[in-house]
Amino acid sequence: MDPRSLSQISGAARVAESGEGISEEELALATRNHGLPLEALRYEVTPPGLHYVLVHYDIPAAPADWRLTVGGEVRNPLAMDMAELTALPAVTRRVTMECAGNGRALLAPRPISQPWLVEAVGTTDWTGVPLRAVLAEAGPSPGSVEAVFTGADHGVERGVEQDYQRSLPLPVDADVLLAFEMNGQPLPPQHGHPLRLIVPGWYGMAHVKWLRDISVVDTAFTGFQQSVAYRYRQHPEDAGEPVTRIAPRALMVPPGFPDFLTRTRIVPAGPVRLEGRTWSGFGPVTQVTLSSDGGRSWTLAEVTPPGAHRKAWQAWRAQWTATPGHHTLTVRAFDAEGHAQPLEQPWNRGGFGNNMVQRVPVFCR
Amino acid sequence: MDPRSLSQISGAARVAESGEGISEEELALATRNHGLPLEALRYEVTPPGLHYVLVHYDIPAAPADWRLTVGGEVRNPLAMDMAELTALPAVTRRVTMECAGNGRALLAPRPISQPWLVEAVGTTDWTGVPLRAVLAEAGPSPGSVEAVFTGADHGVERGVEQDYQRSLPLPVDADVLLAFEMNGQPLPPQHGHPLRLIVPGWYGMAHVKWLRDISVVDTAFTGFQQSVAYRYRQHPEDAGEPVTRIAPRALMVPPGFPDFLTRTRIVPAGPVRLEGRTWSGFGPVTQVTLSSDGGRSWTLAEVTPPGAHRKAWQAWRAQWTATPGHHTLTVRAFDAEGHAQPLEQPWNRGGFGNNMVQRVPVFCR
């Protein structure tokens, strides 16, 4: 091995040994990136600093001469600055975004990567220009099949040096945005300033941040984040299926108040109002069920029907009568396409799409 | 033990066993709270979503009828709404804030609590009303010795149910603020909306968030966060010294680009510009030294003198010539009061004031 090779400091994917605690490397990712504190499910639109953040490499500084270039298999290559982009007709879409690795640290064995529990989610009003409008101006050539999106964040991952890149098949959905505002403000640095891709209904890896280039291609993109990472596979040699849309999930605003260290919830005896949010990237959530006995029996929660915001989470609520002792509260979402949250977590080697039902330990005095 | 006792779910303080990995409880704190991604040291004023956050219990929702009450040993008890507070003459102060537990996860043995590495810091332009002005209006009685600050966050910690409370001795420093804006915007929920205390130069535990009451007292406050937590002690039975001002520290914007998992930095061979921030709660930083050989030899970095913002971090910069192979970069701050960052970390049971020099592994190709 070349002593200067990146493979010295950037190894292959691995899963934790049985009983192996969270490593300092996983902890370093957890102290940089963060989830939504679950009490912030109370906000229909998540304040930006509470929305989950995952940064693969470093947050890049936006250069003063930033341009979005659109090239490859197009008739009319573009280079647009922010004034040109914001001069186009803009739309605002409320979108729930979730990290594909949400829930990873609950898997056994645990894939070694960003160690999320269940909090890697948030909902934002994104304002930007429909991607279709910009692509139409560039004019993809006949025979073009995908658009490849390149961000400004640069790093190495499993030995592969790269700018973060992902692709989408053409034609793109009408609701895909090139977003420059988050809740009416310019994007914060950690959410992709000055421009990011928004792909409603898809896990976060598709929403390329710090977007600097779009390249139209006539063969399927096989870059690292498309063909190596973000695949559902059981073994290293599986080709695997691509990670795309968000599997259904319901989360609860944890009731009562917490213990600092264990985060166990303390509630008084009597009626407790439970509430939270539920979403699916496949369509509206049609049903949420609640169990207060660890999944042995279930009752229906009330679910707010999807309104104008078809790609945003819906509210749910339920009443529960607490009795003294220990309880485990569980909620389970079912979507219009027939998907249900699993009660036991299927496993995959990357730790993606882990939408096992949330379990909330509650202690009633 | 009463089967309904809080001690069932809220135990005593403890330190990790030798070789004990980060627990799921520590991880749950790390996914909620977050540090400053170190590349964000590039910003002189930290964007709010990048500033470190530590929430002891839950982020409370601000009630519509919120009031700040000022009572206890005063001639003129007050109840002020936000309109009354913001009608008072306001000032803006740039303040570097750091969590007292920053560095805790690097200790051996590791105190079990929020597992920070080195990133729990940030710098903000806080706008608010000097606490002295509000206390003067309330008129502390002769013989009053402290003011006790109560936040709206409620929880249990080591078996003690509480609203978060801390005190300061009277008279308070002139630069202590009741802050309602962060970088010119209303406080975000996680930073204390609608009002928080700002105590420049002190660790974060003193900057009480979601402030709802100030009570003037004539004996020293002995609440949990003052007398049990936030003490420098070696043994559980030590009374310990109180945690107050921020010990000096310098941090580096990690050079080059990172590996995703290990966060090891990759740089090309040749001259590398190094930069970062340095601060101390005891006074200006007068010197920063750099080592590229793990602390065997040191050179002087250039430090920006403190300007108008006496309680904010200062910039430092240095040049380093990278040669192929593995290196460890270290920076060390010295302040005007004669404090220096330690090269080996002294230990205390709470894991407070851990300002051991940062070590940044760098790989040069």
XYZ file of C-alpha atoms in Angstrom:
730
model
C 0.000 0.000 0.000
C 1.242 3.470 -0.880
C 2.039 5.075 2.517
C 0.395 8.251 1.237
C -2.791 6.454 0.154
C -6.143 7.698 1.431
C -7.031 4.116 2.337
C -4.831 4.581 5.416
C -7.326 6.965 6.953
C -10.555 6.054 5.149
C -11.554 2.419 5.454
C -14.291 0.135 4.191
C -17.824 0.108 5.566
C -18.290 -2.037 8.652
C -20.889 -3.020 11.222
C -20.236 -2.964 14.960
C -19.246 -6.096 16.859
C -21.785 -7.540 19.270
C -21.788 -5.341 22.385
C -19.491 -2.711 20.840
C -20.401 0.698 22.299
C -20.643 3.896 20.280
C -17.118 4.766 19.165
C -15.425 8.160 19.406
C -15.719 8.427 15.613
C -19.489 7.934 15.723
C -19.686 10.373 18.658
C -17.727 12.991 16.675
C -20.411 12.765 13.979
C -23.183 13.019 16.595
C -21.701 16.179 18.150
C -21.484 17.870 14.700
C -24.785 16.752 13.226
C -28.001 16.870 15.194
C -31.582 15.765 15.206
C -34.869 17.468 16.005
C -35.377 17.622 19.786
C -38.644 15.675 19.866
C -40.573 18.340 21.805
C -40.027 20.508 18.689
C -42.539 18.273 16.880
C -44.920 20.835 18.389
C -43.989 23.258 15.573
C -45.781 22.579 12.286
C -42.862 24.313 10.549
C -39.527 23.579 12.204
C -37.360 26.575 13.164
C -34.130 26.185 11.109
C -31.808 25.595 14.060
C -34.002 22.694 15.216
C -34.304 20.950 11.816
C -32.020 17.912 11.585
C -28.631 18.467 9.967
C -26.322 15.943 8.341
C -23.148 17.214 6.685
C -21.040 14.570 4.932
C -17.788 16.577 4.834
C -17.418 20.246 5.872
C -19.904 23.071 5.508
C -18.285 24.969 2.611
C -18.016 28.751 2.523
C -19.975 30.145 -0.438
C -17.572 31.902 -2.834
C -18.325 35.541 -3.709
C -18.438 34.637 -7.414
C -20.838 31.696 -6.911
C -22.669 30.516 -10.049
C -24.935 27.585 -10.779
C -23.754 25.956 -13.990
C -26.045 23.724 -16.052
C -24.278 21.687 -18.700
C -23.624 18.273 -20.175
C -26.117 17.014 -22.764
C -27.972 20.299 -23.252
C -28.529 22.665 -26.165
C -27.989 25.805 -24.126
C -25.467 25.567 -21.252
C -26.200 28.032 -18.430
C -24.237 29.867 -15.747
C -26.635 31.703 -13.441
C -25.847 33.925 -10.477
C -28.272 34.369 -7.596
C -29.804 37.539 -9.096
C -30.655 35.608 -12.269
C -32.067 32.660 -10.315
C -34.207 34.785 -8.020
C -35.556 36.716 -11.021
C -37.324 33.525 -12.186
C -40.870 32.781 -10.906
C -40.460 31.243 -7.445
C -42.706 28.908 -5.470
C -42.795 27.880 -1.803
C -43.349 24.256 -0.769
C -43.707 22.819 2.734
C -41.632 19.643 2.813
C -40.857 17.092 5.526
C -37.281 15.841 5.158
C -35.759 12.869 6.943
C -32.265 11.401 6.889
C -32.100 7.981 5.216
C -30.029 6.788 8.176
C -32.550 7.839 10.840
C -32.843 4.988 13.356
C -29.465 3.470 12.435
C -28.098 3.331 16.000
C -31.071 1.151 17.034
C -30.043 -1.629 14.615
C -28.299 -4.767 15.827
C -25.660 -5.173 14.580
C -25.175 -1.422 14.175
C -23.771 -0.109 10.891
C -20.913 2.284 11.775
C -21.887 5.742 10.513
C -23.863 8.746 11.795
C -25.574 7.156 14.854
C -29.134 8.480 14.685
C -31.827 7.316 17.064
C -35.199 8.571 15.705
C -34.809 12.355 15.539
C -33.359 13.051 12.062
C -36.351 14.919 10.645
C -37.759 18.415 10.144
C -40.311 20.368 8.089
C -39.544 23.571 6.207
C -41.193 26.069 3.880
C -38.639 26.010 1.053
C -38.737 28.798 -1.528
C -37.051 28.436 -4.885
C -37.327 27.908 -8.595
C -38.801 24.702 -10.062
C -35.941 22.600 -11.431
C -38.045 21.887 -14.527
C -37.986 25.581 -15.474
C -34.189 25.753 -15.362
C -33.777 22.446 -17.195
C -36.236 23.603 -19.867
C -34.111 26.695 -20.438
C -31.002 24.531 -20.827
C -32.815 22.111 -23.170
C -31.760 18.501 -22.471
C -30.708 16.633 -25.624
C -32.825 13.751 -26.919
C -31.508 10.597 -25.282
C -30.526 12.276 -22.001
C -31.635 10.141 -19.047
C -30.560 11.788 -15.791
C -29.430 15.053 -14.233
C -26.383 14.900 -11.924
C -26.230 17.413 -9.072
C -22.859 18.447 -7.604
C -22.446 20.199 -4.262
C -19.469 22.262 -3.100
C -18.726 19.994 -0.126
C -15.541 18.018 -0.686
C -14.194 15.039 1.205
C -13.189 11.422 1.167
C -15.467 8.519 2.043
C -14.371 4.874 2.105
C -11.228 5.871 0.242
C -13.026 7.779 -2.530
C -12.272 11.498 -2.814
C -15.305 13.357 -4.109
C -17.545 16.369 -4.262
C -20.956 15.241 -2.998
C -22.991 14.149 -6.046
C -26.382 12.566 -6.641
C -28.596 12.144 -9.707
C -32.326 12.121 -10.507
C -33.988 10.465 -13.511
C -35.419 12.697 -16.268
C -37.996 14.080 -16.535
C -37.875 15.313 -12.928
C -41.056 15.619 -10.854
C -42.789 18.992 -11.096
C -42.321 19.660 -7.370
C -38.487 19.441 -7.340
C -37.018 22.838 -6.382
C -33.772 24.763 -6.521
C -34.283 26.388 -3.111
C -32.657 29.573 -1.850
C -34.881 30.343 1.151
C -35.824 28.363 4.266
C -38.871 29.694 6.113
C -38.568 33.033 4.308
C -34.887 33.600 5.132
C -31.754 32.920 3.043
C -30.525 29.355 3.600
C -28.312 29.044 6.693
C -24.796 27.706 5.975
C -25.555 24.200 7.274
C -28.682 23.854 5.113
C -26.920 24.535 1.809
C -26.336 28.263 1.422
C -26.709 29.664 -1.198
C -28.694 26.952 -3.077
C -29.881 23.394 -2.501
C -31.968 20.848 -4.308
C -35.299 19.892 -2.701
C -36.823 16.551 -3.758
C -40.142 16.307 -1.860
C -40.879 12.826 -0.532
C -37.299 11.556 -0.833
C -34.815 10.966 1.949
C -32.302 13.742 2.641
C -29.412 12.334 0.564
C -31.256 13.464 -2.611
C -31.553 17.110 -1.477
C -28.031 18.138 -2.584
C -26.746 21.128 -0.578
C -24.347 23.892 -1.695
C -25.440 23.085 -5.251
C -22.971 24.396 -7.825
C -23.526 22.301 -10.972
C -26.219 20.353 -12.799
C -25.014 18.064 -15.570
C -27.399 16.294 -17.937
C -26.122 12.817 -18.893
C -27.134 10.143 -21.387
C -26.154 7.136 -19.250
C -27.117 6.375 -15.660
C -24.870 8.079 -13.058
C -22.751 5.606 -11.083
C -21.036 7.926 -8.575
C -20.253 6.905 -4.989
C -23.384 8.309 -3.332
C -25.599 6.662 -5.964
C -24.027 3.234 -6.514
C -21.918 2.548 -3.397
C -23.622 4.415 -0.533
C -27.406 4.762 -0.181
C -28.318 1.238 -1.344
C -30.410 -1.291 0.555
C -28.077 -4.288 0.733
C -27.593 -7.273 2.999
C -23.987 -8.089 2.033
C -21.068 -5.993 0.774
C -21.279 -7.691 -2.628
C -25.029 -7.030 -3.142
C -25.781 -4.472 -5.858
C -28.733 -3.546 -3.651
C -31.786 -1.424 -4.341
C -31.462 2.378 -4.373
C -32.665 4.396 -1.376
C -35.336 6.814 -2.650
C -38.640 7.706 -0.945
C -39.263 8.134 2.780
C -40.901 5.166 4.511
C -43.861 6.045 6.766
C -43.246 7.079 10.357
C -45.096 8.625 13.305
C -43.290 10.349 16.163
C -44.672 11.545 19.491
C -44.003 14.737 21.415
C -42.766 12.944 24.538
C -45.394 13.609 27.236
C -44.764 15.029 30.699
C -41.206 16.044 31.594
C -37.880 14.216 31.280
C -35.097 12.922 33.430
C -31.917 14.708 32.290
C -29.819 11.619 31.603
C -32.213 8.786 30.726
C -34.779 11.034 28.971
C -37.463 8.823 30.560
C -40.719 10.778 30.742
C -42.553 11.445 34.012
C -46.322 12.009 33.886
C -48.960 12.396 36.593
C -51.702 9.776 36.869
C -54.840 10.579 34.875
C -55.671 11.650 31.336
C -52.671 12.599 29.177
C -53.059 14.255 25.802
C -50.637 12.724 23.307
C -49.702 14.351 20.028
C -47.122 14.267 17.300
C -46.474 14.219 13.569
C -46.655 11.525 10.903
C -45.460 11.363 7.296
C -44.655 9.110 4.358
C -42.865 9.817 1.100
C -45.269 7.510 -0.731
C -48.487 9.425 -0.028
C -50.690 10.674 2.804
C -50.776 8.865 6.129
C -54.247 7.401 6.484
C -54.046 5.870 9.959
C -52.022 6.123 13.172
C -52.484 3.609 15.962
C -51.377 3.919 19.580
C -50.300 1.244 22.021
C -49.629 1.846 25.708
C -48.668 -1.740 26.486
C -45.639 -2.177 24.257
C -47.616 -3.271 21.196
C -49.990 -5.902 22.594
C -53.114 -3.785 21.999
C -53.757 -0.781 19.752
C -56.263 2.066 19.517
C -56.835 4.579 16.726
C -55.346 8.057 17.015
C -56.948 11.039 15.300
C -54.987 12.059 12.174
C -55.297 15.469 10.516
C -56.035 14.890 6.807
C -53.386 16.151 4.389
C -54.209 19.731 3.415
C -52.536 21.940 0.839
C -49.086 20.674 1.857
C -49.032 17.176 0.356
C -45.341 16.553 1.065
C -45.392 17.726 4.680
C -46.122 15.845 7.864
C -49.648 15.575 9.300
C -50.598 16.035 12.958
C -51.989 13.206 15.065
C -53.436 13.193 18.582
C -54.803 10.731 21.083
C -55.850 10.535 24.703
C -54.241 8.118 27.160
C -55.043 7.514 30.815
C -51.846 7.075 32.811
C -51.798 4.734 35.796
C -48.905 4.551 38.295
C -45.930 2.503 37.123
C -43.824 2.004 33.995
C -45.322 2.152 30.498
C -44.077 2.088 26.928
C -45.987 4.235 24.455
C -45.838 3.334 20.769
C -47.388 4.936 17.687
C -47.562 3.345 14.242
C -48.268 4.978 10.886
C -49.976 3.459 7.828
C -49.912 5.270 4.470
C -52.283 5.427 1.501
C -50.008 3.141 -0.543
C -50.361 0.295 1.951
C -47.053 0.705 3.782
C -47.032 0.260 7.579
C -44.265 0.900 10.081
C -42.651 -2.385 11.150
C -42.840 -3.500 14.785
C -39.453 -5.185 14.498
C -36.762 -3.550 12.398
C -35.646 -5.208 9.154
C -31.873 -4.889 8.807
C -29.683 -3.626 6.008
C -25.963 -3.058 5.906
C -26.083 0.729 5.450
C -28.712 1.250 8.123
C -31.179 2.989 5.780
C -34.956 3.377 5.894
C -35.188 2.235 9.541
C -38.766 3.174 10.333
C -39.473 0.789 13.192
C -42.129 2.195 15.545
C -40.876 4.652 18.183
C -40.972 3.387 21.772
C -41.326 6.052 24.484
C -40.684 4.905 28.086
C -42.981 6.723 30.510
C -43.028 6.570 34.298
C -46.258 7.528 36.049
C -46.103 8.532 39.701
C -38.130 2.243 47.958
C -41.486 3.639 46.935
C -42.201 1.942 43.583
C -43.414 5.314 42.327
C -40.242 7.146 43.396
C -38.327 9.188 40.840
C -35.127 7.496 41.986
C -36.233 4.496 39.904
C -35.592 6.389 36.697
C -33.140 9.088 37.816
C -29.982 7.782 39.435
C -26.853 9.176 41.042
C -23.958 10.653 39.100
C -21.466 8.100 37.862
C -18.299 7.765 35.800
C -17.855 5.185 33.062
C -16.053 1.913 33.697
C -12.682 1.434 32.042
C -13.310 0.703 28.348
C -17.061 1.396 28.607
C -18.241 2.793 25.237
C -20.638 5.700 24.863
C -24.031 4.494 26.122
C -27.382 4.904 24.377
C -28.304 7.461 27.061
C -25.252 9.599 26.293
C -25.939 9.179 22.576
C -29.537 10.361 23.065
C -28.151 13.573 24.592
C -25.653 13.949 21.724
C -28.379 13.621 19.066
C -30.500 16.332 20.787
C -27.779 18.797 21.727
C -25.056 19.783 19.338
C -21.737 21.553 19.051
C -20.284 24.036 16.604
C -19.052 22.241 13.477
C -15.430 23.349 13.729
C -15.267 24.755 10.190
C -17.851 27.293 11.450
C -15.068 28.884 13.518
C -14.623 30.797 10.242
C -17.582 33.023 11.230
C -16.688 35.788 13.699
C -20.362 35.759 14.771
C -21.862 32.274 14.774
C -25.099 31.777 12.834
C -27.694 30.704 15.465
C -28.230 27.172 14.130
C -24.493 26.497 14.373
C -24.000 27.827 17.930
C -23.733 25.014 20.480
C -26.947 24.028 22.257
C -27.384 22.251 25.581
C -30.912 21.782 26.912
C -31.165 20.154 30.336
C -34.816 19.091 30.074
C -37.200 20.045 27.226
C -37.322 23.238 25.208
C -40.450 24.825 26.745
C -43.119 26.532 24.665
C -43.372 30.227 25.604
C -46.845 30.920 27.039
C -48.886 33.699 25.402
C -49.158 35.487 28.758
C -45.400 35.318 29.475
C -44.128 37.749 32.125
C -40.782 38.235 33.833
C -41.376 38.547 37.546
C -38.813 40.145 39.864
C -39.437 39.563 43.555
C -38.053 38.325 46.839
C -36.108 40.829 48.935
C -37.021 43.916 46.899
C -38.917 47.126 47.618
C -40.801 47.121 44.352
C -41.723 43.699 42.916
C -42.085 43.742 39.133
C -44.008 41.796 36.493
C -42.891 42.890 33.050
C -44.140 41.754 29.664
C -41.960 41.845 26.554
C -43.287 45.246 25.474
C -42.233 46.722 28.830
C -38.814 45.068 28.689
C -38.065 46.138 25.132
C -39.118 49.726 25.975
C -36.076 49.977 28.282
C -32.728 51.152 26.838
C -31.142 48.122 25.174
C -27.518 47.267 24.449
C -25.841 44.672 22.206
C -22.837 42.674 23.385
C -20.759 40.152 21.440
C -20.171 37.202 23.766
C -18.397 33.865 23.361
C -20.250 31.160 25.279
C -18.969 27.673 26.041
C -20.541 24.734 27.831
C -18.863 23.933 31.164
C -18.857 20.277 30.093
C -17.035 20.856 26.810
C -14.329 18.190 26.450
C -16.012 15.789 28.891
C -16.000 12.756 26.586
C -12.198 12.999 26.309
C -11.751 12.391 30.053
C -10.673 9.008 31.402
C -12.603 7.834 33.264
C -15.493 9.579 31.507
C -18.192 11.255 33.632
C -21.564 10.062 32.273
C -23.430 13.129 30.994
C -23.617 15.121 27.748
C -20.605 13.655 25.879
C -18.939 16.706 24.329
C -15.642 16.481 22.485
C -14.369 20.085 21.949
C -17.143 21.781 19.968
C -19.512 23.219 22.607
C -18.940 26.896 21.845
C -20.311 29.809 19.830
C -20.259 33.615 19.617
C -23.362 35.789 19.391
C -24.390 39.428 19.298
C -26.905 39.404 22.159
C -29.286 42.338 22.493
C -31.130 43.056 25.708
C -31.519 45.147 28.811
C -28.762 45.389 31.434
C -29.799 43.303 34.435
C -28.611 46.132 36.705
C -31.279 48.449 35.293
C -34.102 46.012 36.066
C -32.727 45.195 39.518
C -32.400 48.918 40.266
C -36.065 49.377 39.428
C -36.989 46.539 41.786
C -34.706 47.878 44.547
C -32.934 45.050 46.399
C -33.271 45.288 50.182
C -30.213 46.020 52.331
C -28.694 42.655 53.233
C -29.658 40.937 49.988
C -26.737 38.873 48.667
C -27.760 37.075 45.477
C -30.301 37.035 42.675
C -31.793 33.637 41.758
C -32.820 33.096 38.120
C -35.532 30.573 37.251
C -36.127 29.217 33.767
C -39.288 27.603 32.428
C -37.616 24.260 31.653
C -38.773 21.579 34.050
C -37.354 18.141 34.673
C -35.730 15.736 37.084
C -31.995 15.280 37.531
C -30.394 12.750 39.880
C -33.781 12.295 41.538
C -34.418 16.014 42.091
C -37.452 17.524 40.325
C -36.790 21.149 39.454
C -37.163 24.163 37.251
C -33.665 25.074 36.080
C -32.265 27.643 38.549
C -28.954 29.425 39.066
C -27.855 32.441 41.097
C -25.370 35.309 40.788
C -23.848 37.345 43.637
C -24.970 40.957 44.086
C -24.093 43.458 42.833
C -24.065 41.871 39.375
C -21.465 42.862 36.783
C -22.463 45.773 34.564
C -22.299 43.613 31.419
C -24.891 41.021 32.508
C -27.897 41.161 30.153
C -31.509 40.088 29.956
C -31.324 39.219 26.255
C -34.248 38.977 23.841
C -32.385 39.034 20.506
C -29.633 36.876 19.038
C -27.825 38.410 16.060
C -30.670 40.890 15.584
C -33.468 38.306 15.540
C -35.800 37.156 18.348
C -34.236 34.298 20.309
C -34.844 30.909 18.677
C -36.685 28.391 20.899
C -33.541 26.424 21.754
C -31.634 29.531 22.838
C -34.173 30.683 25.416
C -37.113 32.340 23.698
C -38.407 34.800 24.788
C -35.699 35.843 27.312
C -32.399 34.560 28.660
C -29.709 35.714 31.002
C -26.291 36.459 29.487
C -23.302 36.441 31.856
C -20.263 37.352 29.710
C -17.147 35.345 30.523
C -18.981 32.592 32.410
C -19.684 29.060 31.234
C -23.113 28.387 29.732
C -24.806 27.058 32.893
C -25.017 30.650 34.194
C -26.877 31.962 31.110
C -30.347 30.832 32.260
C -32.695 30.291 29.300
C -36.482 30.739 29.143
C -36.083 33.128 32.064
C -39.373 33.682 33.906
C -38.410 34.856 37.414
C -35.675 36.706 39.288
C -35.759 36.430 43.055
C -33.491 38.482 45.317
C -32.396 36.527 48.398
C -30.553 37.320 51.623
C -28.783 33.963 51.988
C -26.688 32.112 49.420
C -28.752 29.993 47.008
C -28.184 26.252 47.463
C -30.289 24.811 44.632
C -29.288 21.712 42.660
C -27.505 23.459 39.767
C -25.518 25.615 42.200
C -24.576 23.237 45.014
C -24.875 19.727 43.551
C -24.119 20.070 39.841
C -21.523 22.469 38.398
C -18.878 22.012 41.110
C -15.267 21.013 40.592
C -14.968 17.932 42.809
C -12.790 14.833 42.927
C -15.093 12.657 45.056
C -18.872 12.525 45.537
C -18.499 13.814 49.112
C -16.362 16.864 48.168
C -18.153 20.212 48.569
C -16.059 21.293 45.570
C -15.428 24.700 44.096
C -18.134 26.378 41.992
C -17.819 26.399 38.193
C -17.798 30.056 37.085
C -15.572 31.628 34.401
C -14.443 30.067 31.136
C -10.904 28.666 31.117
C -8.770 29.680 28.114
C -8.961 27.690 24.897
C -7.893 27.921 21.264
C -9.577 25.925 18.511
C -8.520 25.446 14.900
C -10.574 25.443 11.720
C -9.516 21.936 10.683
C -7.363 22.383 7.552
C -7.847 20.622 4.217
C -10.829 18.317 3.815
C -12.122 15.460 5.975
C -12.749 11.764 5.780
C -16.466 11.243 6.427
C -16.157 8.776 9.296
C -12.837 9.465 11.024
C -12.897 13.247 10.403
C -9.128 12.964 9.800
C -7.994 15.907 7.684
C -6.277 15.515 4.320
C -3.961 18.287 3.132
C -1.631 18.602 0.147
C 2.108 18.935 0.781
C 3.339 22.515 1.039
C 2.328 25.667 2.921
C -0.991 25.450 4.788
C -2.653 28.492 6.320
C -4.022 27.633 9.753
C -6.585 29.758 11.566
C -9.078 29.634 14.367
C -10.456 31.389 17.433
C -9.256 31.762 21.007
C -10.917 33.015 24.188
C -10.795 33.119 27.983
C -13.382 34.215 30.528
C -10.603 35.701 32.667
C -9.363 38.309 30.196
C -7.873 38.690 26.727
C -5.790 35.917 25.196
C -2.254 37.226 24.896
C -0.534 34.313 23.157
C -1.336 31.247 21.053
C 1.326 28.676 20.266
C 1.262 25.991 17.580
C 2.827 22.558 17.542
C 2.921 20.261 14.526
C 4.753 17.431 16.265
C 2.269 16.552 19.007
C 3.613 19.097 21.491
C 7.387 18.507 21.348
C 8.099 21.925 19.798
C 6.050 25.121 19.599
C 5.961 28.277 17.472
C 4.028 31.502 18.015
C 0.783 32.093 16.124
C -0.432 35.588 15.295
C -3.299 36.648 17.608
C -5.701 39.491 16.814
C -5.742 41.852 19.813
C -9.065 42.179 21.607
C -11.043 45.036 20.082
C -14.326 46.548 21.176
C -15.730 43.091 22.019
C -13.881 42.235 25.216
C -15.947 39.129 25.979
C -15.768 37.617 22.498
C -13.213 35.296 20.954
C -10.132 36.595 19.110
C -8.817 35.297 15.792
C -5.446 33.577 15.453
C -3.515 32.448 12.377
C -0.311 30.655 11.565
C 1.490 29.105 8.625
C 2.538 25.443 8.548
C 4.433 23.529 5.902
C 2.922 20.081 5.440
C 5.149 17.162 4.506
C 3.846 13.734 3.430
C 2.732 11.493 6.287
C 0.725 11.725 9.515
C 0.825 14.814 11.738
C -0.928 16.075 14.853
C -1.581 19.804 15.015
C -2.035 21.423 18.431
C -2.747 25.013 19.466
C -2.461 26.374 22.987
C -3.876 29.606 24.448
C -2.455 31.757 27.248
C -4.512 34.568 28.792
C -3.673 37.914 30.392
C -4.337 36.518 33.868
C -1.599 33.889 33.510
C -3.788 30.871 32.711
C -2.548 28.427 30.079
C -4.312 25.479 28.475
C -3.057 22.211 29.968
C -1.287 19.653 27.783
C -2.717 16.799 29.857
C -6.249 17.092 31.166
C -6.795 17.465 34.930
C -9.803 15.375 35.956
C -12.902 16.229 37.943
C -15.967 14.151 38.626
C -18.454 16.348 36.751
C -16.214 16.742 33.717
C -16.161 20.567 33.877
C -13.668 23.137 32.600
C -11.827 20.598 30.400
C -9.664 22.904 28.333
C -6.889 20.513 27.352
C -5.304 21.533 24.047
C -7.121 20.384 20.905
C -5.324 17.725 18.854
C -6.102 17.664 15.126
C -4.898 14.588 13.193
C -3.824 15.528 9.673
C -2.728 13.273 6.835
C -0.568 14.790 4.100
C -0.393 13.030 0.748
